[in-house]
Amino acid sequence: MKYTNPIIKGFYPDPSVCFNGEKYYMVCSSFQYFPGVPLFESDNLVNWTQIGYVLTRENQVKLENVSSSGGVFAPTIRYNDGRFFMVTTNDTMHENFYVYTDDIYGSWSDPITVAQGGIDPSLYFENGRAFFISNGTDEEGESGVIQCEIDIETGKKLTESRCIWKGSGGRYLESPHMYKIGQYYYLMAAEGGTEYGHMITCARSESVWGSFESNPCNPILTNRNKAPYLIQGIGHGELICDRYGDWHIISLGFRQIGIWAPFHHLGREVFLTPAKFNSDGWFSAGADGTCDFCYEIKGDFSQEQRTLYTFENTDFNIDWSYMRRPRMENYLLSQGSVTLTGSEITLDEAASPTFIALRQRDFCMELSVDVKLEASDSETAFESGVTIYSCENEHFDIYLSKQDGDIYAVLKLNIGSIKHIEKKIRLQSDCARLIVRSDNFSYSFFVSQNGEETRLGSGLSKYLSSEVSEGFTGVMLGLYAVEDGQAAFKRLEVRYD
C-alpha cells in the first residue's frame, strides 16, 4: 500500500510510539495547550485516530501563565508488563515526570517526578528494571544523554545519573530513546536543533551503560541538505517494528510554504520513513537517508484523509484545545453550537483567554462560522470571533465588536508589537458569517450578511511561522471572546482541498 507524508497533519510535534501486541499508540507534545499530550491509536502506523489526551486534570500539569511554546515538551510513551507509561518535561517548571495507566482509554495517574534534569525524557525497561534517560548534565557536570535507574513505583533514583553518550557532534542533542535489538542496545537521538538542520543519529553498545559507539554513517535520517524540497526539519524520531517485521522511523518534520520560501506555520507534523538493518548491524532510513512524500508499506488498507471538520463531527474532548487553565464556566458546548462568555483576558497575554481551537491541518482551507453577539454590557467594547493563532504576539483576528450600541466586523493583524486594524465596517445586525480562506502564502478574511460577502483584507502566512514567531507550535483555528459579553457560534465548517 502506498502512503503519503505527513501521516498526521498539523501541529503534532515530537511523536513517540509504542506497541502493546495489538495496536500502536502515539503521543505528541502540547506545550501551553490543555488538555496535554494528545494520544493516538493505530492498526497500521499510517492511519491514526486520536482517542484522547494523557494530561486531562489540572493537578497533572502546571500551565498557569506559561508562555507560548513553554509547558509540556517531548513526551515518550512506553508499554511494560500490561501498563502504559508517559514521561515528559514541563520545561517551564524544569520538572521531569511520568504518569501511567492500565486502561489506555481511561484516566492516567497523578504525576511522579524524577530528580534528573534535562529535557526529552524517555524510559527503558528490562527484566523488572526501569531506566530513566534524558539529555542534560550528570552529577559530574558531564553533558549529553544521561541515564539513571529508578524505582518505577516511586520515581526515586536508584543510581546516580551518568552521561552515556555525547552525540555525534551536532548541536542541541535531544530526544534520546533506548532499544534492545539482538545483542545491542541502540540509542537513537536528534541533533542540529528542531529547524532546518535537524537530524536523527544513533549509537550502540553491548551494555545498557555503554560505552556507546556512534554510527559511522550518522546522521541516519535528515533532510537538512535536501533542497529545494518542501519537507524539512526531519528529526526527533522513534524506531518501531511493524507486524510484518519491517522497521520504520516515525519522526517530526514540517512542510515549508514553498520551494523557495523557507517558512512553516502549520507546525511540526508526523512523518513515517522506512528503515532497515544492514549487514553490519546498523540501521538506516529512507532510500538515501532522507524523508520523501511517498512510500510503500505492507498491509491491505488505504490511507484516510479527513477534509471536513464541524461542530457535529468533532469531539470537544478530543479534537479541540484550550489555552493553559481554561475557566470552564465560560464555555457552553453542544453538538451544534458553542457559546462563549468573554473575560478581561485577551489573546495577547500569556494567560487563559476564552478560547477553544482546532489545529490547522493543511495550507489550502476555508473556515466559516456564524457568530451572534447574544449579550453584552453596553458600556464595554465586547468582541468575539475567529483567530488564526500562532502565539501571543502573532495572530490574525476577524471578529464582531459591539461599541456604543453599534455592531462592527473587524479584521485585526497582530505581528509582534504592531496591532493593526486592517478594516472595520458597520453591520446591519448582531449576527454575521465570518469566513477565512487560505493557501500556502496568505489568509483572506470575509464577512457575510444577508448573503452579501465583503472582503476585509488579508495577512501573509509567513508572519505566523516559527521563523517569525520563534516558537515550537503551529497555527490554531480558534473561536474566542474578550470582555464582558456572550457570543454564540453555529454552522462551523473547516474544509480542506
Short mmCIF file of C-alpha atoms in Angstrom, two decimals:
data_model
loop_
_atom_site.label_atom_id
_atom_site.label_comp_id
_atom_site.label_asym_id
_atom_site.label_seq_id
_atom_site.Cartn_x
_atom_site.Cartn_y
_atom_site.Cartn_z
CA MET A 1 0.00 0.00 0.00
CA LYS A 2 1.28 3.45 -0.91
CA TYR A 3 1.03 6.20 1.69
CA THR A 4 1.77 9.93 1.67
CA ASN A 5 3.58 12.02 4.28
CA PRO A 6 2.83 13.59 6.63
CA ILE A 7 0.75 10.81 8.15
CA ILE A 8 -0.66 13.23 10.76
CA LYS A 9 -1.04 16.81 9.54
CA GLY A 10 -0.84 19.94 11.61
CA PHE A 11 0.69 20.81 14.97
CA TYR A 12 1.55 17.38 16.45
CA PRO A 13 5.29 17.52 17.18
CA ASP A 14 7.74 15.17 18.89
CA PRO A 15 5.94 11.86 18.19
CA SER A 16 6.67 8.83 20.35
CA VAL A 17 5.26 5.36 19.66
CA CYS A 18 4.85 2.02 21.40
CA PHE A 19 3.18 -1.30 20.57
CA ASN A 20 1.23 -3.40 23.10
CA GLY A 21 0.98 -6.52 20.93
CA GLU A 22 -2.35 -5.46 19.41
CA LYS A 23 -2.21 -1.79 18.45
CA TYR A 24 0.25 1.08 18.15
CA TYR A 25 -0.06 4.12 20.39
CA MET A 26 1.41 7.58 19.87
CA VAL A 27 1.78 10.73 21.94
CA CYS A 28 2.87 14.24 20.89
CA SER A 29 3.87 17.49 22.56
CA SER A 30 1.20 20.02 23.53
CA PHE A 31 3.19 22.91 25.09
CA GLN A 32 0.82 25.54 26.59
CA TYR A 33 -2.40 23.92 25.37
CA PHE A 34 -4.82 21.97 27.57
CA PRO A 35 -5.61 19.09 27.83
CA GLY A 36 -1.99 18.00 27.49
CA VAL A 37 -0.31 15.33 25.34
CA PRO A 38 -2.67 14.13 22.58
CA LEU A 39 -2.96 10.33 22.44
CA PHE A 40 -3.45 8.34 19.20
CA GLU A 41 -4.16 4.72 18.26
CA SER A 42 -3.40 2.84 15.03
CA ASP A 43 -3.58 -0.63 13.49
CA ASN A 44 -1.05 0.02 10.74
CA LEU A 45 1.27 3.00 11.53
CA VAL A 46 -0.33 5.09 8.74
CA ASN A 47 -3.91 5.80 9.87
CA TRP A 48 -4.09 7.28 13.36
CA THR A 49 -7.18 8.06 15.44
CA GLN A 50 -6.92 10.42 18.37
CA ILE A 51 -8.54 8.70 21.35
CA GLY A 52 -7.99 11.42 23.93
CA TYR A 53 -5.30 13.15 25.95
CA VAL A 54 -2.98 11.94 28.68
CA LEU A 55 -2.95 15.02 30.93
CA THR A 56 -6.60 15.89 31.50
CA ARG A 57 -6.60 17.17 35.09
CA GLU A 58 -5.16 20.42 36.36
CA ASN A 59 -3.14 18.65 39.06
CA GLN A 60 -1.31 16.63 36.38
CA VAL A 61 0.29 19.60 34.63
CA LYS A 62 1.04 23.19 35.68
CA LEU A 63 0.27 25.58 32.83
CA GLU A 64 -0.80 28.79 34.51
CA ASN A 65 0.92 31.82 32.91
CA VAL A 66 3.09 29.58 30.73
CA SER A 67 4.26 31.48 27.65
CA SER A 68 3.63 30.08 24.18
CA SER A 69 5.97 27.18 23.39
CA GLY A 70 6.56 26.62 27.10
CA GLY A 71 4.96 23.87 29.15
CA VAL A 72 4.83 20.24 28.01
CA PHE A 73 7.81 19.13 25.89
CA ALA A 74 8.57 15.90 24.06
CA PRO A 75 6.61 13.06 25.70
CA THR A 76 7.61 9.41 25.42
CA ILE A 77 5.09 6.54 25.63
CA ARG A 78 6.09 3.04 26.70
CA TYR A 79 4.25 -0.21 27.40
CA ASN A 80 5.61 -2.59 30.01
CA ASP A 81 4.05 -5.58 31.76
CA GLY A 82 0.47 -4.55 30.99
CA ARG A 83 0.89 -0.89 31.89
CA PHE A 84 1.32 2.24 29.76
CA PHE A 85 3.72 4.98 30.86
CA MET A 86 4.02 8.53 29.52
CA VAL A 87 7.06 10.52 30.59
CA THR A 88 7.61 14.17 29.73
CA THR A 89 9.11 17.53 30.73
CA ASN A 90 7.28 20.60 31.92
CA ASP A 91 10.05 22.81 30.63
CA THR A 92 8.69 25.98 32.24
CA MET A 93 8.78 24.31 35.67
CA HIS A 94 12.06 22.45 34.92
CA GLU A 95 10.39 19.23 36.00
CA ASN A 96 10.57 15.70 34.58
CA PHE A 97 7.66 13.43 35.49
CA TYR A 98 5.69 10.42 34.32
CA VAL A 99 2.14 9.15 34.61
CA TYR A 100 0.74 5.68 33.98
CA THR A 101 -2.48 3.81 33.22
CA ASP A 102 -3.64 0.22 32.96
CA ASP A 103 -6.53 1.31 30.70
CA ILE A 104 -5.41 3.22 27.61
CA TYR A 105 -8.98 4.55 27.18
CA GLY A 106 -9.24 5.67 30.79
CA SER A 107 -7.61 8.25 33.00
CA TRP A 108 -3.93 8.44 33.86
CA SER A 109 -2.30 8.61 37.29
CA ASP A 110 -1.12 11.65 39.17
CA PRO A 111 2.41 12.66 38.16
CA ILE A 112 5.52 11.03 39.62
CA THR A 113 8.58 13.26 39.45
CA VAL A 114 12.15 12.13 38.84
CA ALA A 115 15.08 14.12 40.22
CA GLN A 116 17.02 14.03 36.98
CA GLY A 117 17.34 17.22 34.97
CA GLY A 118 17.41 17.90 31.27
CA ILE A 119 14.57 17.58 28.77
CA ASP A 120 13.02 14.97 26.46
CA PRO A 121 12.95 12.13 29.00
CA SER A 122 12.43 8.52 28.00
CA LEU A 123 12.03 5.17 29.78
CA TYR A 124 13.67 1.84 29.06
CA PHE A 125 12.52 -1.38 30.78
CA GLU A 126 14.49 -4.59 31.12
CA ASN A 127 13.99 -7.63 33.40
CA GLY A 128 11.98 -5.72 36.01
CA ARG A 129 14.33 -2.74 35.98
CA ALA A 130 13.48 0.77 34.76
CA PHE A 131 15.96 3.25 33.32
CA PHE A 132 15.29 6.98 33.01
CA ILE A 133 17.04 8.72 30.10
CA SER A 134 17.14 12.42 29.21
CA ASN A 135 19.53 14.91 27.73
CA GLY A 136 21.15 17.16 30.29
CA THR A 137 24.04 17.16 32.75
CA ASP A 138 25.04 14.37 35.15
CA GLU A 139 26.33 14.66 38.73
CA GLU A 140 29.88 15.11 37.46
CA GLY A 141 28.94 18.03 35.23
CA GLU A 142 29.17 15.95 32.05
CA SER A 143 26.56 16.96 29.47
CA GLY A 144 24.94 14.70 26.89
CA VAL A 145 22.49 11.81 27.11
CA ILE A 146 22.25 10.99 30.80
CA GLN A 147 20.74 7.94 32.45
CA CYS A 148 19.85 6.61 35.88
CA GLU A 149 17.97 3.59 37.16
CA ILE A 150 14.75 4.39 39.03
CA ASP A 151 12.16 2.70 41.20
CA ILE A 152 9.21 2.79 38.78
CA GLU A 153 6.71 2.81 41.64
CA THR A 154 8.06 5.98 43.26
CA GLY A 155 10.35 7.66 40.74
CA LYS A 156 13.22 7.51 43.25
CA LYS A 157 16.67 7.28 41.71
CA LEU A 158 18.46 4.01 42.44
CA THR A 159 21.73 5.15 40.84
CA GLU A 160 23.41 8.43 40.10
CA SER A 161 22.79 9.99 36.71
CA ARG A 162 25.57 9.17 34.29
CA CYS A 163 26.39 10.58 30.85
CA ILE A 164 26.31 7.62 28.44
CA TRP A 165 26.68 9.40 25.06
CA LYS A 166 27.62 12.87 23.94
CA GLY A 167 26.09 12.63 20.47
CA SER A 168 27.76 12.68 17.09
CA GLY A 169 28.83 16.31 17.22
CA GLY A 170 25.66 18.18 16.27
CA ARG A 171 24.26 20.96 18.42
CA TYR A 172 21.18 20.65 20.65
CA LEU A 173 21.35 16.93 21.42
CA GLU A 174 17.84 15.80 22.35
CA SER A 175 15.17 13.10 22.13
CA PRO A 176 17.13 10.03 23.39
CA HIS A 177 15.39 6.64 23.08
CA MET A 178 16.86 3.24 24.01
CA TYR A 179 16.09 -0.10 22.30
CA LYS A 180 17.47 -3.61 22.83
CA ILE A 181 17.63 -5.40 19.46
CA GLY A 182 19.68 -8.58 19.22
CA GLN A 183 22.96 -8.24 21.07
CA TYR A 184 22.99 -4.43 21.05
CA TYR A 185 21.44 -1.59 22.96
CA TYR A 186 20.67 1.08 20.36
CA LEU A 187 20.47 4.70 21.44
CA MET A 188 18.68 6.98 18.97
CA ALA A 189 18.63 10.78 19.36
CA ALA A 190 18.17 14.04 17.49
CA GLU A 191 20.74 16.74 16.87
CA GLY A 192 21.04 20.00 14.97
CA GLY A 193 18.03 21.78 16.51
CA THR A 194 14.40 21.34 15.55
CA GLU A 195 14.74 23.58 12.49
CA TYR A 196 16.38 23.18 9.09
CA GLY A 197 19.47 21.42 10.46
CA HIS A 198 17.51 18.74 12.31
CA MET A 199 18.75 15.15 12.04
CA ILE A 200 18.43 11.72 13.65
CA THR A 201 21.58 9.98 14.86
CA CYS A 202 22.26 6.77 16.72
CA ALA A 203 24.84 4.80 18.69
CA ARG A 204 25.06 1.27 20.09
CA SER A 205 26.60 -0.70 22.93
CA GLU A 206 26.56 -4.21 24.33
CA SER A 207 25.82 -2.75 27.78
CA VAL A 208 22.93 -0.54 28.84
CA TRP A 209 25.51 1.74 30.50
CA GLY A 210 27.81 1.95 27.47
CA SER A 211 30.24 2.83 26.24
CA PHE A 212 28.23 3.75 23.15
CA GLU A 213 29.78 3.74 19.69
CA SER A 214 28.39 6.26 17.19
CA ASN A 215 27.09 5.01 13.87
CA PRO A 216 29.83 5.82 11.33
CA CYS A 217 27.08 6.79 8.85
CA ASN A 218 25.40 9.38 11.11
CA PRO A 219 23.05 11.08 10.54
CA ILE A 220 20.80 8.18 9.62
CA LEU A 221 17.86 10.42 8.65
CA THR A 222 17.80 14.12 7.78
CA ASN A 223 16.51 16.49 5.11
CA ARG A 224 18.96 19.25 6.04
CA ASN A 225 20.69 19.20 2.66
CA LYS A 226 17.72 18.07 0.58
CA ALA A 227 16.98 21.26 -1.31
CA PRO A 228 14.98 22.61 -2.87
CA TYR A 229 12.42 20.43 -1.11
CA LEU A 230 9.22 21.12 0.80
CA ILE A 231 9.79 18.61 3.63
CA GLN A 232 12.31 19.96 6.12
CA GLY A 233 13.21 19.67 9.80
CA ILE A 234 13.07 15.86 9.91
CA GLY A 235 14.19 14.66 13.34
CA HIS A 236 13.11 13.68 16.86
CA GLY A 237 12.24 10.14 15.85
CA GLU A 238 11.13 6.80 17.23
CA LEU A 239 12.19 3.39 15.86
CA ILE A 240 9.32 0.92 15.56
CA CYS A 241 8.85 -2.57 14.08
CA ASP A 242 5.55 -3.33 12.34
CA ARG A 243 3.51 -6.55 12.31
CA TYR A 244 5.42 -7.85 9.29
CA GLY A 245 8.85 -7.45 10.86
CA ASP A 246 9.66 -4.31 8.87
CA TRP A 247 11.24 -1.33 10.60
CA HIS A 248 10.21 2.32 10.39
CA ILE A 249 11.11 5.66 11.92
CA ILE A 250 8.26 7.91 12.99
CA SER A 251 9.55 11.45 13.27
CA LEU A 252 8.57 15.06 13.25
CA GLY A 253 9.09 17.28 10.23
CA PHE A 254 7.49 20.30 8.65
CA ARG A 255 6.32 21.47 5.27
CA GLN A 256 7.61 24.87 4.26
CA ILE A 257 5.17 27.10 2.37
CA GLY A 258 7.07 26.97 -0.93
CA ILE A 259 10.21 25.61 -2.55
CA TRP A 260 11.98 28.96 -2.28
CA ALA A 261 10.02 30.24 0.73
CA PRO A 262 11.64 28.90 3.92
CA PHE A 263 8.75 29.48 6.32
CA HIS A 264 6.48 26.98 8.07
CA HIS A 265 3.36 27.83 10.06
CA LEU A 266 1.34 24.58 10.29
CA GLY A 267 3.68 23.33 12.99
CA ARG A 268 5.81 20.23 13.15
CA GLU A 269 3.91 17.23 11.82
CA VAL A 270 4.26 13.42 11.92
CA PHE A 271 6.20 11.61 9.16
CA LEU A 272 6.82 7.90 8.56
CA THR A 273 10.02 6.68 6.87
CA PRO A 274 11.02 3.04 6.19
CA ALA A 275 14.16 1.82 7.96
CA LYS A 276 16.25 -1.31 7.65
CA PHE A 277 19.08 -3.08 9.43
CA ASN A 278 22.19 -3.58 7.36
CA SER A 279 24.61 -6.50 7.40
CA ASP A 280 26.88 -4.61 9.81
CA GLY A 281 24.12 -4.36 12.43
CA TRP A 282 23.48 -0.65 11.94
CA PHE A 283 20.16 0.66 10.65
CA SER A 284 19.46 3.32 8.05
CA ALA A 285 16.31 5.08 6.87
CA GLY A 286 14.78 6.13 3.56
CA ALA A 287 16.31 5.42 0.20
CA ASP A 288 19.23 7.76 0.84
CA GLY A 289 18.89 8.82 4.47
CA THR A 290 16.17 11.37 3.69
CA CYS A 291 12.40 11.50 4.07
CA ASP A 292 10.15 11.71 0.98
CA PHE A 293 6.45 12.34 0.47
CA CYS A 294 5.51 8.78 -0.60
CA TYR A 295 6.48 5.24 0.38
CA GLU A 296 5.14 1.70 0.23
CA ILE A 297 4.11 -0.24 3.36
CA LYS A 298 2.72 -3.76 3.71
CA GLY A 299 -0.95 -4.18 4.53
CA ASP A 300 -4.38 -4.29 2.93
CA PHE A 301 -5.77 -0.84 3.73
CA SER A 302 -5.94 2.67 2.28
CA GLN A 303 -4.76 5.94 3.78
CA GLU A 304 -7.54 8.01 5.33
CA GLN A 305 -7.80 11.71 4.50
CA ARG A 306 -10.19 13.85 6.52
CA THR A 307 -11.27 17.06 4.78
CA LEU A 308 -14.21 18.44 6.81
CA TYR A 309 -14.46 19.48 10.46
CA THR A 310 -17.73 20.72 12.02
CA PHE A 311 -19.23 21.02 15.47
CA GLU A 312 -21.22 17.88 14.70
CA ASN A 313 -18.37 15.59 13.56
CA THR A 314 -15.76 16.64 16.12
CA ASP A 315 -15.49 15.80 19.81
CA PHE A 316 -14.82 18.68 22.19
CA ASN A 317 -12.90 16.30 24.47
CA ILE A 318 -10.60 15.10 21.68
CA ASP A 319 -10.34 17.43 18.67
CA TRP A 320 -10.39 20.78 20.47
CA SER A 321 -7.90 22.52 22.77
CA TYR A 322 -7.97 25.31 25.32
CA MET A 323 -5.28 27.72 26.42
CA ARG A 324 -3.48 26.94 29.69
CA ARG A 325 -6.03 26.96 32.55
CA PRO A 326 -9.48 27.43 30.97
CA ARG A 327 -12.33 28.84 33.03
CA MET A 328 -14.85 26.19 32.02
CA GLU A 329 -17.80 28.27 33.21
CA ASN A 330 -17.13 30.49 30.16
CA TYR A 331 -17.83 27.64 27.70
CA LEU A 332 -21.20 26.18 26.76
CA LEU A 333 -20.55 23.37 24.29
CA SER A 334 -23.13 21.35 22.40
CA GLN A 335 -23.10 19.19 19.28
CA GLY A 336 -24.24 22.00 17.03
CA SER A 337 -23.03 25.18 18.70
CA VAL A 338 -20.57 26.85 21.03
CA THR A 339 -21.44 29.75 23.32
CA LEU A 340 -18.52 31.71 24.76
CA THR A 341 -18.55 34.17 27.63
CA GLY A 342 -15.74 36.65 27.39
CA SER A 343 -13.31 37.69 30.10
CA GLU A 344 -10.87 40.53 30.64
CA ILE A 345 -8.02 38.34 29.32
CA THR A 346 -7.01 38.98 25.71
CA LEU A 347 -5.22 36.83 23.14
CA ASP A 348 -2.11 38.98 23.64
CA GLU A 349 -1.50 37.65 27.16
CA ALA A 350 0.26 34.54 28.43
CA ALA A 351 -2.85 33.65 30.38
CA SER A 352 -6.15 31.82 29.75
CA PRO A 353 -8.46 33.79 27.46
CA THR A 354 -11.84 32.40 26.46
CA PHE A 355 -10.50 30.40 23.51
CA ILE A 356 -11.19 26.99 22.01
CA ALA A 357 -9.42 25.79 18.89
CA LEU A 358 -8.77 23.16 16.25
CA ARG A 359 -5.36 22.65 14.69
CA GLN A 360 -4.94 23.83 11.10
CA ARG A 361 -4.23 20.67 9.10
CA ASP A 362 -3.25 21.92 5.64
CA PHE A 363 -2.38 25.04 3.68
CA CYS A 364 -5.49 25.36 1.49
CA MET A 365 -8.50 25.79 3.74
CA GLU A 366 -11.83 27.53 4.15
CA LEU A 367 -13.22 28.20 7.62
CA SER A 368 -16.70 29.64 8.03
CA VAL A 369 -18.91 30.09 11.07
CA ASP A 370 -21.98 32.07 12.11
CA VAL A 371 -21.37 34.41 15.05
CA LYS A 372 -24.11 36.16 17.04
CA LEU A 373 -23.44 38.59 19.87
CA GLU A 374 -26.08 37.44 22.30
CA ALA A 375 -25.49 39.64 25.32
CA SER A 376 -23.02 42.29 26.34
CA ASP A 377 -22.58 45.25 28.63
CA SER A 378 -23.40 48.31 26.50
CA GLU A 379 -20.60 50.22 28.24
CA THR A 380 -17.95 47.69 27.19
CA ALA A 381 -16.38 47.13 23.76
CA PHE A 382 -17.12 43.41 23.59
CA GLU A 383 -15.56 41.35 20.76
CA SER A 384 -15.90 37.76 19.64
CA GLY A 385 -14.89 35.86 16.53
CA VAL A 386 -12.18 33.78 14.89
CA THR A 387 -8.43 33.95 15.47
CA ILE A 388 -5.77 32.41 13.26
CA TYR A 389 -3.43 31.96 16.19
CA SER A 390 0.31 31.32 16.37
CA CYS A 391 1.19 32.83 19.76
CA GLU A 392 0.51 35.88 21.94
CA ASN A 393 2.38 38.18 19.58
CA GLU A 394 1.39 36.78 16.20
CA HIS A 395 -2.27 36.14 15.37
CA PHE A 396 -4.84 37.36 12.84
CA ASP A 397 -8.32 38.09 14.25
CA ILE A 398 -11.63 38.59 12.46
CA TYR A 399 -14.43 39.40 14.86
CA LEU A 400 -17.71 41.12 15.61
CA SER A 401 -17.49 44.03 18.00
CA LYS A 402 -20.19 45.90 19.89
CA GLN A 403 -19.22 49.50 20.54
CA ASP A 404 -21.60 52.17 21.83
CA GLY A 405 -24.58 50.14 20.66
CA ASP A 406 -23.30 49.62 17.11
CA ILE A 407 -22.06 46.30 15.66
CA TYR A 408 -18.90 46.15 13.55
CA ALA A 409 -16.95 43.50 11.69
CA VAL A 410 -13.23 43.99 12.24
CA LEU A 411 -10.02 42.50 10.88
CA LYS A 412 -7.02 42.97 13.16
CA LEU A 413 -3.50 41.79 12.30
CA ASN A 414 -1.16 41.26 15.25
CA ILE A 415 2.52 40.96 14.26
CA GLY A 416 4.97 41.47 17.10
CA SER A 417 4.33 44.87 18.69
CA ILE A 418 2.23 46.00 15.70
CA LYS A 419 -1.52 45.72 16.39
CA HIS A 420 -3.12 46.92 13.18
CA ILE A 421 -6.83 47.19 12.39
CA GLU A 422 -6.88 46.44 8.67
CA LYS A 423 -10.57 47.19 8.15
CA LYS A 424 -13.69 47.90 10.19
CA ILE A 425 -17.23 48.06 8.78
CA ARG A 426 -20.59 48.68 10.45
CA LEU A 427 -23.07 45.81 10.21
CA GLN A 428 -26.85 45.80 10.00
CA SER A 429 -27.33 43.36 12.87
CA ASP A 430 -25.51 41.48 15.62
CA CYS A 431 -25.19 38.25 13.58
CA ALA A 432 -22.87 37.54 10.64
CA ARG A 433 -20.93 34.74 8.99
CA LEU A 434 -17.15 35.03 9.31
CA ILE A 435 -15.06 33.39 6.58
CA VAL A 436 -11.31 32.71 6.33
CA ARG A 437 -9.74 31.32 3.16
CA SER A 438 -6.09 30.34 2.96
CA ASP A 439 -3.43 28.94 0.70
CA ASN A 440 0.28 28.36 1.33
CA PHE A 441 1.13 32.04 1.42
CA SER A 442 -1.78 34.03 2.83
CA TYR A 443 -5.09 34.21 4.68
CA SER A 444 -8.03 36.22 3.30
CA PHE A 445 -10.87 37.37 5.55
CA PHE A 446 -14.54 37.98 4.72
CA VAL A 447 -17.79 38.81 6.48
CA SER A 448 -21.19 37.84 5.08
CA GLN A 449 -24.61 39.27 5.97
CA ASN A 450 -27.86 38.52 4.13
CA GLY A 451 -25.89 36.60 1.51
CA GLU A 452 -23.62 39.55 0.69
CA GLU A 453 -19.91 38.86 1.21
CA THR A 454 -17.43 41.65 1.98
CA ARG A 455 -13.67 41.22 1.95
CA LEU A 456 -11.92 42.77 4.95
CA GLY A 457 -8.32 42.09 3.93
CA SER A 458 -5.53 39.55 4.16
CA GLY A 459 -2.42 38.56 6.09
CA LEU A 460 0.71 36.71 4.98
CA SER A 461 1.15 33.26 6.49
CA LYS A 462 4.89 33.78 6.98
CA TYR A 463 4.13 36.21 9.81
CA LEU A 464 2.58 33.30 11.74
CA SER A 465 5.52 31.00 11.03
CA SER A 466 8.06 29.65 13.50
CA GLU A 467 10.71 31.58 11.60
CA VAL A 468 8.97 34.82 12.68
CA SER A 469 7.31 33.94 16.00
CA GLU A 470 10.25 31.75 17.06
CA GLY A 471 8.02 29.14 18.69
CA PHE A 472 7.56 25.39 18.52
CA THR A 473 3.80 25.34 17.94
CA GLY A 474 1.64 25.63 14.81
CA VAL A 475 -1.39 27.63 13.76
CA MET A 476 -4.59 27.03 15.72
CA LEU A 477 -8.03 27.92 14.35
CA GLY A 478 -9.60 29.49 17.40
CA LEU A 479 -13.00 30.78 18.48
CA TYR A 480 -12.70 33.41 21.18
CA ALA A 481 -14.44 36.15 23.18
CA VAL A 482 -12.99 39.15 25.01
CA GLU A 483 -14.54 41.45 27.65
CA ASP A 484 -17.98 41.33 29.25
CA GLY A 485 -20.35 39.62 26.87
CA GLN A 486 -21.54 36.39 25.31
CA ALA A 487 -21.46 35.12 21.74
CA ALA A 488 -22.92 32.05 20.03
CA PHE A 489 -21.15 30.19 17.20
CA LYS A 490 -23.08 27.93 14.82
CA ARG A 491 -22.70 26.17 11.44
CA LEU A 492 -18.94 25.80 11.73
CA GLU A 493 -17.19 24.30 8.69
CA VAL A 494 -13.46 23.88 8.19
CA ARG A 495 -12.81 22.45 4.72
CA TYR A 496 -9.52 21.39 3.17
CA ASP A 497 -8.88 20.98 -0.54
#
